[in-house]
CSV table of C-alpha atoms in Angstrom, one decimal:
chain,number,residue,atom,x,y,z
G,1,MET,CA,-10.2,-34.7,9.7
G,2,THR,CA,-11.5,-33.4,6.4
G,3,SER,CA,-9.6,-31.4,3.8
G,4,LYS,CA,-10.6,-28.7,1.4
G,5,LEU,CA,-8.5,-27.4,-1.5
G,6,TYR,CA,-8.4,-23.7,-2.5
G,7,ASP,CA,-6.6,-21.8,-5.2
G,8,PHE,CA,-5.3,-19.0,-3.1
G,9,ALA,CA,-4.6,-18.1,0.5
G,10,ILE,CA,-4.4,-14.3,0.5
G,11,ILE,CA,-2.8,-12.8,3.6
G,12,GLY,CA,-3.3,-9.3,4.9
G,13,ASN,CA,-5.5,-6.8,6.5
G,14,SER,CA,-5.6,-3.9,4.1
G,15,PRO,CA,-8.4,-2.9,1.7
G,16,ALA,CA,-6.1,-4.0,-1.1
G,17,THR,CA,-6.1,-7.6,0.3
G,18,LYS,CA,-9.8,-7.7,0.4
G,19,LEU,CA,-10.3,-6.2,-3.0
G,20,LEU,CA,-7.9,-8.8,-4.5
G,21,ALA,CA,-9.7,-11.7,-2.8
G,22,ALA,CA,-13.0,-10.4,-4.1
G,23,LEU,CA,-11.9,-9.8,-7.7
G,24,LEU,CA,-10.0,-13.2,-8.0
G,25,THR,CA,-13.2,-14.9,-6.8
G,26,ARG,CA,-15.7,-12.9,-8.8
G,27,ASP,CA,-14.0,-12.2,-12.1
G,28,HIS,CA,-11.4,-15.0,-12.3
G,29,LYS,CA,-13.4,-17.8,-10.7
G,30,ARG,CA,-10.6,-18.7,-8.2
G,31,ARG,CA,-11.4,-20.2,-4.8
G,32,CYS,CA,-9.8,-17.9,-2.2
G,33,VAL,CA,-9.5,-17.7,1.5
G,34,LEU,CA,-8.6,-14.4,3.2
G,35,LEU,CA,-6.3,-14.7,6.1
G,36,GLY,CA,-6.0,-11.6,8.3
G,37,ASP,CA,-7.4,-9.6,11.2
G,38,ASN,CA,-10.5,-7.6,10.5
G,39,GLN,CA,-10.2,-5.4,13.6
G,40,VAL,CA,-8.7,-2.4,11.8
G,41,ARG,CA,-10.8,0.1,13.7
G,42,PHE,CA,-9.2,-1.0,17.0
G,43,ARG,CA,-5.6,-0.2,16.3
G,44,LEU,CA,-3.4,2.4,14.6
G,45,PRO,CA,-2.9,1.6,10.9
G,46,GLN,CA,0.2,0.3,9.3
G,47,PHE,CA,-0.9,1.4,5.9
G,48,SER,CA,-2.9,4.1,4.2
G,49,CYS,CA,-4.9,4.1,0.9
G,50,SER,CA,-4.2,7.0,-1.4
G,51,SER,CA,-4.3,7.3,-5.1
G,52,PHE,CA,-1.3,9.6,-4.9
G,53,ALA,CA,2.3,8.7,-4.1
G,54,PRO,CA,5.6,10.6,-4.8
G,55,LEU,CA,6.6,8.3,-7.7
G,56,THR,CA,8.4,9.3,-10.9
G,57,ARG,CA,8.0,6.4,-13.4
G,58,PRO,CA,5.6,7.4,-16.3
G,59,GLU,CA,4.3,3.8,-16.7
G,60,HIS,CA,3.1,4.0,-13.0
G,61,TRP,CA,0.9,7.0,-13.7
G,62,SER,CA,-0.3,5.5,-17.0
G,63,LEU,CA,-1.5,2.3,-15.4
G,64,LEU,CA,-3.0,4.0,-12.3
G,65,GLU,CA,-5.0,6.4,-14.6
G,66,GLN,CA,-7.2,3.5,-15.6
G,67,THR,CA,-7.2,1.4,-12.4
G,68,ILE,CA,-8.1,4.2,-10.1
G,69,LEU,CA,-11.4,4.6,-12.1
G,70,GLU,CA,-12.0,0.9,-11.9
G,71,THR,CA,-11.4,0.8,-8.1
G,72,LEU,CA,-13.7,3.7,-7.5
G,73,LYS,CA,-16.5,2.1,-9.6
G,74,LEU,CA,-16.1,-1.1,-7.6
G,75,LEU,CA,-16.3,0.7,-4.3
G,76,GLY,CA,-19.4,2.6,-5.4
G,77,ARG,CA,-21.2,-0.6,-6.5
G,78,ILE,CA,-20.7,-2.2,-3.0
G,79,GLY,CA,-22.0,0.9,-1.2
G,80,ALA,CA,-18.7,2.2,0.0
G,81,LYS,CA,-19.0,5.6,-1.8
G,82,ALA,CA,-19.0,7.5,1.6
G,83,ALA,CA,-15.6,6.0,2.4
G,84,ILE,CA,-14.1,7.7,-0.7
G,85,ARG,CA,-12.5,11.0,0.3
G,86,ARG,CA,-11.4,13.5,-2.4
G,87,GLY,CA,-9.0,16.3,-1.9
G,88,ASN,CA,-5.6,17.7,-2.6
G,89,ALA,CA,-2.3,15.9,-1.9
G,90,LEU,CA,0.5,18.2,-0.7
G,91,CYS,CA,4.0,17.0,-1.6
G,92,LEU,CA,7.0,18.6,0.1
G,93,ALA,CA,10.7,18.7,-0.6
G,94,GLN,CA,13.7,20.1,1.1
G,95,ASN,CA,17.1,19.1,-0.4
G,96,GLN,CA,18.0,19.7,-4.0
G,97,LEU,CA,17.5,16.1,-5.1
G,98,SER,CA,14.1,16.0,-3.6
G,99,ARG,CA,13.2,19.2,-5.2
G,100,GLU,CA,14.2,17.8,-8.6
G,101,THR,CA,12.1,14.7,-7.9
G,102,LEU,CA,9.1,16.8,-7.0
G,103,SER,CA,9.4,18.8,-10.2
G,104,HIS,CA,9.5,15.6,-12.2
G,105,ILE,CA,6.5,14.2,-10.4
G,106,ARG,CA,4.6,17.5,-11.2
G,107,THR,CA,5.4,16.9,-14.9
G,108,MET,CA,4.3,13.3,-14.8
G,109,VAL,CA,1.0,14.1,-13.1
G,110,ALA,CA,0.3,17.0,-15.5
G,111,ILE,CA,0.8,14.7,-18.5
G,112,HIS,CA,-2.1,12.6,-17.1
G,113,GLY,CA,-4.5,15.5,-16.7
G,114,HIS,CA,-4.0,16.5,-13.0
G,115,THR,CA,-3.1,20.0,-12.0
G,116,ALA,CA,-0.3,20.9,-9.5
G,117,GLN,CA,-0.1,24.3,-7.9
G,118,VAL,CA,2.7,25.9,-6.0
G,119,THR,CA,1.9,26.1,-2.3
G,120,GLY,CA,2.7,29.4,-0.5
G,121,PRO,CA,5.7,29.2,1.9
G,122,HIS,CA,3.6,30.4,4.8
G,123,LEU,CA,1.7,27.1,4.6
G,124,LEU,CA,4.8,24.9,4.5
G,125,PRO,CA,7.5,23.8,7.0
G,126,SER,CA,10.6,25.8,7.1
G,127,ASP,CA,13.1,25.4,4.2
G,128,SER,CA,10.5,23.4,2.2
G,129,ILE,CA,8.8,23.8,-1.2
G,130,GLY,CA,5.5,22.2,-2.0
G,131,PHE,CA,3.1,21.4,-4.8
G,132,SER,CA,-0.6,20.7,-4.2
G,133,PHE,CA,-1.9,18.0,-6.5
G,134,ALA,CA,-5.6,18.4,-7.1
G,135,ASP,CA,-8.4,15.8,-7.1
G,136,GLN,CA,-6.6,12.9,-5.4
G,137,VAL,CA,-8.4,10.1,-3.6
G,138,HIS,CA,-8.0,8.7,-0.1
G,139,LEU,CA,-10.0,5.8,1.4
G,140,ASP,CA,-11.3,6.0,5.0
G,141,LEU,CA,-10.1,2.7,6.4
G,142,ILE,CA,-12.7,2.4,9.0
G,143,GLY,CA,-15.5,3.4,6.6
G,144,VAL,CA,-14.6,1.0,3.8
G,145,GLU,CA,-13.9,-2.1,5.9
G,146,PRO,CA,-17.5,-3.2,6.6
G,147,HIS,CA,-18.5,-2.8,3.0
G,148,LEU,CA,-15.6,-5.0,1.8
G,149,ASN,CA,-16.3,-7.6,4.5
G,150,ARG,CA,-20.0,-7.7,3.4
G,151,TRP,CA,-18.9,-8.1,-0.3
G,152,LEU,CA,-16.6,-11.0,0.6
G,153,ASP,CA,-19.4,-12.7,2.6
G,154,ASP,CA,-21.7,-12.3,-0.4
G,155,LEU,CA,-19.1,-13.9,-2.7
G,156,GLY,CA,-18.6,-16.7,-0.2
G,157,VAL,CA,-15.0,-15.9,0.6
G,158,LEU,CA,-14.0,-17.6,3.8
G,159,ARG,CA,-12.1,-15.4,6.3
G,160,ALA,CA,-9.8,-16.6,9.1
G,161,THR,CA,-6.6,-15.7,10.8
G,162,SER,CA,-3.2,-16.8,9.5
G,163,GLN,CA,-2.2,-18.2,12.9
G,164,GLY,CA,-0.9,-21.8,12.3
G,165,LEU,CA,-0.3,-21.4,8.6
G,166,LYS,CA,2.3,-23.8,7.3
G,167,LEU,CA,4.0,-22.4,4.2
G,168,LEU,CA,5.9,-24.8,1.8
G,169,LYS,CA,8.9,-23.8,-0.3
G,170,ASP,CA,6.9,-24.1,-3.5
G,171,GLY,CA,4.4,-21.5,-2.4
G,172,SER,CA,1.6,-23.8,-1.4
G,173,SER,CA,0.4,-23.8,2.2
G,174,THR,CA,-2.0,-25.5,4.7
G,175,LEU,CA,-4.0,-24.2,7.6
G,176,SER,CA,-5.9,-26.3,10.2
G,177,ILE,CA,-9.1,-24.9,11.6
G,178,GLY,CA,-10.7,-27.3,14.1
G,179,ASP,CA,-11.2,-30.6,12.5
G,180,GLU,CA,-10.7,-29.3,9.0
G,181,THR,CA,-7.5,-28.7,7.0
G,182,LEU,CA,-7.5,-26.0,4.3
G,183,ALA,CA,-4.9,-26.6,1.5
G,184,PHE,CA,-3.9,-23.8,-0.8
G,185,ARG,CA,-2.2,-24.2,-4.2
G,186,GLN,CA,-0.6,-20.8,-3.8
G,187,THR,CA,-0.1,-18.2,-1.0
G,188,ILE,CA,-0.1,-14.5,-1.6
G,189,PHE,CA,1.3,-12.1,1.0
G,190,LEU,CA,0.1,-8.5,1.1
G,191,ASP,CA,1.0,-8.3,4.8
G,192,ASP,CA,4.7,-7.5,5.5
G,193,GLN,CA,4.8,-8.8,9.1
G,194,ALA,CA,3.1,-12.1,8.0
G,195,LEU,CA,5.8,-12.5,5.4
G,196,VAL,CA,8.5,-11.9,8.0
G,197,ASP,CA,6.9,-14.5,10.2
G,198,HIS,CA,6.4,-17.2,7.6
G,199,LEU,CA,9.1,-16.8,4.9
G,200,PRO,CA,12.5,-18.3,6.0
G,201,LEU,CA,15.3,-15.7,5.6
G,202,PRO,CA,17.3,-17.8,3.0
G,203,GLN,CA,14.2,-17.4,0.7
G,204,TRP,CA,14.1,-13.6,0.8
G,205,PRO,CA,14.8,-12.0,-2.6
G,206,ARG,CA,17.9,-9.7,-2.7
G,207,VAL,CA,15.8,-6.7,-3.6
G,208,VAL,CA,13.9,-6.8,-0.2
G,209,ARG,CA,15.0,-5.0,2.9
G,210,ARG,CA,13.4,-4.3,6.3
G,211,GLN,CA,12.6,-0.8,7.6
G,212,ILE,CA,11.1,0.2,10.9
G,213,TYR,CA,8.1,2.5,10.6
G,214,SER,CA,6.1,4.4,13.3
G,215,SER,CA,2.4,5.3,13.2
G,216,LEU,CA,1.2,8.2,15.4
G,217,LEU,CA,-2.3,9.3,16.1
G,218,ILE,CA,-2.4,13.1,16.5
G,219,ALA,CA,-5.0,15.5,17.6
G,220,PRO,CA,-4.0,18.6,15.6
G,221,ASN,CA,-4.6,22.1,16.9
G,222,ARG,CA,-5.9,23.1,13.4
G,223,PRO,CA,-6.8,21.1,10.2
G,224,LEU,CA,-4.1,20.1,7.9
G,225,VAL,CA,-3.3,22.4,4.9
G,226,ALA,CA,-4.3,19.4,2.7
G,227,PRO,CA,-6.0,16.1,3.7
G,228,MET,CA,-2.9,14.2,2.4
G,229,VAL,CA,0.7,15.3,2.9
G,230,PHE,CA,3.8,13.5,1.6
G,231,ASP,CA,7.4,14.5,2.5
G,232,ILE,CA,9.9,13.3,0.0
G,233,ASP,CA,13.0,13.8,2.1
G,234,SER,CA,11.9,11.8,5.1
G,235,GLY,CA,9.4,9.4,3.4
G,236,SER,CA,6.8,10.3,6.0
G,237,SER,CA,3.1,11.1,5.3
G,238,LEU,CA,0.1,12.7,7.1
G,239,VAL,CA,-3.5,11.8,6.4
G,240,SER,CA,-6.6,13.4,7.9
G,241,LEU,CA,-8.9,10.9,9.6
G,242,SER,CA,-12.6,11.0,10.0
G,243,GLY,CA,-13.4,12.6,13.3
G,244,GLY,CA,-10.6,15.2,13.0
G,245,GLY,CA,-7.5,13.3,13.9
G,246,VAL,CA,-4.4,12.9,11.9
G,247,ASN,CA,-2.3,9.8,11.2
G,248,LEU,CA,1.4,10.3,10.7
G,249,MET,CA,3.3,7.4,9.1
G,250,ALA,CA,7.0,7.9,9.6
G,251,VAL,CA,10.1,6.2,8.5
G,252,GLY,CA,12.1,5.2,11.6
G,253,ASP,CA,11.5,4.9,15.3
G,254,THR,CA,9.2,7.0,17.4
G,255,THR,CA,12.0,9.5,18.1
G,256,LEU,CA,12.1,10.3,14.4
G,257,ALA,CA,8.3,10.2,14.2
G,258,TYR,CA,8.0,12.8,16.9
G,259,ALA,CA,10.5,15.1,15.1
G,260,ASP,CA,8.5,14.7,11.9
G,261,ALA,CA,5.3,15.6,13.7
G,262,GLU,CA,6.8,18.7,15.1
G,263,ARG,CA,8.2,19.8,11.7
G,264,LEU,CA,5.3,18.9,9.5
G,265,LEU,CA,2.6,20.3,11.8
G,266,GLU,CA,4.4,23.6,12.7
G,267,THR,CA,2.3,25.7,10.3
G,268,ILE,CA,-0.9,24.6,12.0
G,269,GLY,CA,0.3,25.1,15.5
G,270,GLY,CA,1.3,21.5,16.2
G,271,GLY,CA,-0.9,19.0,18.0
G,272,GLU,CA,-1.1,16.4,20.7
G,273,ILE,CA,0.1,12.8,20.1
G,274,VAL,CA,-2.5,10.5,21.6
G,275,GLY,CA,-1.4,7.1,20.3
G,276,GLN,CA,1.7,5.4,18.8
G,277,ARG,CA,3.0,2.1,17.5
G,278,HIS,CA,5.9,0.9,15.5
G,279,PHE,CA,6.1,-2.0,13.0
G,280,THR,CA,8.3,-3.5,10.3
G,281,ARG,CA,7.7,-2.7,6.6
G,282,LEU,CA,9.4,-4.4,3.7
G,283,LEU,CA,10.9,-2.1,1.1
G,284,THR,CA,13.0,-2.6,-2.0
G,285,THR,CA,16.5,-1.4,-2.6
G,286,ASP,CA,15.6,0.3,-5.9
G,287,GLY,CA,12.4,2.0,-4.7
G,288,LEU,CA,10.1,0.1,-7.1
G,289,PRO,CA,7.2,-2.0,-5.8
G,290,ALA,CA,7.8,-5.8,-6.0
G,291,PHE,CA,5.3,-8.5,-7.2
G,292,GLY,CA,5.3,-12.2,-7.9
G,293,ARG,CA,7.0,-15.3,-6.6
G,294,VAL,CA,9.9,-15.1,-4.3
G,295,GLY,CA,11.8,-17.8,-6.2
G,296,ILE,CA,12.3,-18.2,-10.0
G,297,GLY,CA,9.0,-19.7,-11.0
G,298,SER,CA,8.2,-21.0,-7.5
G,299,GLY,CA,7.6,-19.9,-3.9
G,300,ALA,CA,4.9,-17.6,-2.3
G,301,ASP,CA,3.6,-14.6,-4.2
G,302,VAL,CA,4.2,-11.2,-2.6
G,303,VAL,CA,3.1,-7.6,-3.0
G,304,LEU,CA,5.7,-5.3,-1.4
G,305,SER,CA,6.5,-1.6,-1.2
G,306,ALA,CA,3.3,-0.6,-3.0
G,307,GLU,CA,1.8,1.6,-0.3
G,308,PRO,CA,-0.2,3.8,-0.3
G,309,TYR,CA,-1.6,3.1,-3.7
G,310,ALA,CA,-1.9,-0.7,-3.7
G,311,SER,CA,-5.7,-0.7,-3.4
G,312,PHE,CA,-6.0,1.4,-6.6
G,313,LEU,CA,-3.7,-1.1,-8.4
G,314,VAL,CA,-5.7,-4.2,-7.5
G,315,PRO,CA,-7.8,-4.5,-10.7
G,316,ALA,CA,-4.6,-4.8,-12.8
G,317,LEU,CA,-3.0,-7.1,-10.2
G,318,ALA,CA,-6.0,-9.4,-10.2
G,319,ARG,CA,-5.9,-9.7,-13.9
G,320,TRP,CA,-2.1,-10.4,-13.8
G,321,ILE,CA,-2.5,-13.1,-11.1
G,322,GLY,CA,-5.6,-14.5,-13.0
G,323,GLY,CA,-3.5,-14.9,-16.2
G,324,VAL,CA,-5.3,-12.3,-18.3
G,325,PRO,CA,-3.4,-9.0,-18.0
G,326,THR,CA,-3.4,-6.4,-20.7
G,327,GLU,CA,-0.2,-5.9,-22.6
G,328,THR,CA,0.5,-2.7,-20.6
G,329,GLU,CA,-0.2,-4.5,-17.3
G,330,ALA,CA,2.0,-7.5,-18.2
G,331,ALA,CA,4.9,-5.2,-19.0
G,332,TYR,CA,4.4,-3.2,-15.8
G,333,PHE,CA,4.5,-6.3,-13.5
G,334,ALA,CA,7.3,-8.0,-15.5
G,335,GLU,CA,9.6,-5.0,-14.8
G,336,ARG,CA,8.8,-5.2,-11.1
G,337,LEU,CA,9.2,-8.9,-10.3
G,338,VAL,CA,10.5,-9.4,-6.8
G,339,THR,CA,13.3,-11.6,-8.3
G,340,ARG,CA,14.4,-8.9,-10.7
G,341,SER,CA,18.0,-8.3,-11.5
G,342,ASN,CA,17.5,-5.5,-14.0
G,343,LYS,CA,19.1,-2.4,-12.6
G,344,SER,CA,18.0,-0.1,-15.4
G,345,LEU,CA,14.8,0.9,-13.6
G,346,SER,CA,14.6,2.6,-10.3
G,347,GLU,CA,12.3,4.9,-8.3
G,348,ALA,CA,13.0,8.0,-6.1
G,349,VAL,CA,13.9,6.8,-2.6
G,350,PRO,CA,13.4,9.2,0.3
G,351,THR,CA,16.7,10.5,1.7
G,352,ARG,CA,16.1,9.0,5.1
G,353,ILE,CA,15.5,5.5,3.7
G,354,ALA,CA,18.5,5.7,1.3
G,355,SER,CA,20.8,6.8,4.2
G,356,SER,CA,19.7,3.8,6.3
G,357,SER,CA,20.4,1.2,3.6
């Protein structure tokens, strides 16, 4: 049996995973293997890829202002321009705290040059207010996947499944494929379920918690008011898909997801639910995303609670992992380590998520 040594095993199925593997290989000269399932088109997604998220921290918007442009240029260069969808993102709020959060987000976005317009009540669910944030970006998952796969092939990045991966406590891992053993100096998880499967519970950082999510495929009776819709209270979101369908990503089981679908689609006459699945997502107790090693200076690396904007953060993430972040990027990730104990920073947490903690 032969053995090959690589720098990174990068585990996940999302565009963010593939972008990270490509950039670490091309720009940072690391030897990477991507471990995940490429058949995104054959199942309901567990993630979406949007430049917008209802987040309040100013440093988040400052960093994304640069990395969104980098990501879009990369996608254009590999021929994936047609998978880039531009449009408004509608953000909704019901209770008083959520309304205050929405107002703050509007201020943050305006500081960075994006306009936000009040949306008329006739276009909104009952008892909600909404702002429409202009010129946001969403990636078509099915459209972008073949371009990313081709780019990885051109870079010589091996792709395989993570089945049989053996993760060690120091963060290294091995994987046997036929008569060959692949050894990895470090393992990076961007797939929540894979992390649940491979990381022993005693190694889980305190800031991490599990949350059930549901994904519904809906045939709407009319188009959405905006191609991206985010509901601060429930934490649920709607995204228009190519072909006219809508994907609802809901916090909770399918019972809650059906209720969200009824409420969020009421102004367009509802729709027919034609597919559903539920899955586990890993969130953080303070609402911030989490990065880095699960132990102090050791263990596997993780990227958690960074949906739906993770793909647009990858250029900075690759520089940080590659050891050459800018000063701004280093500060951003240092404040969001998965092992953090600093309680001075937090992010707005949807009411439904907070109440289930």
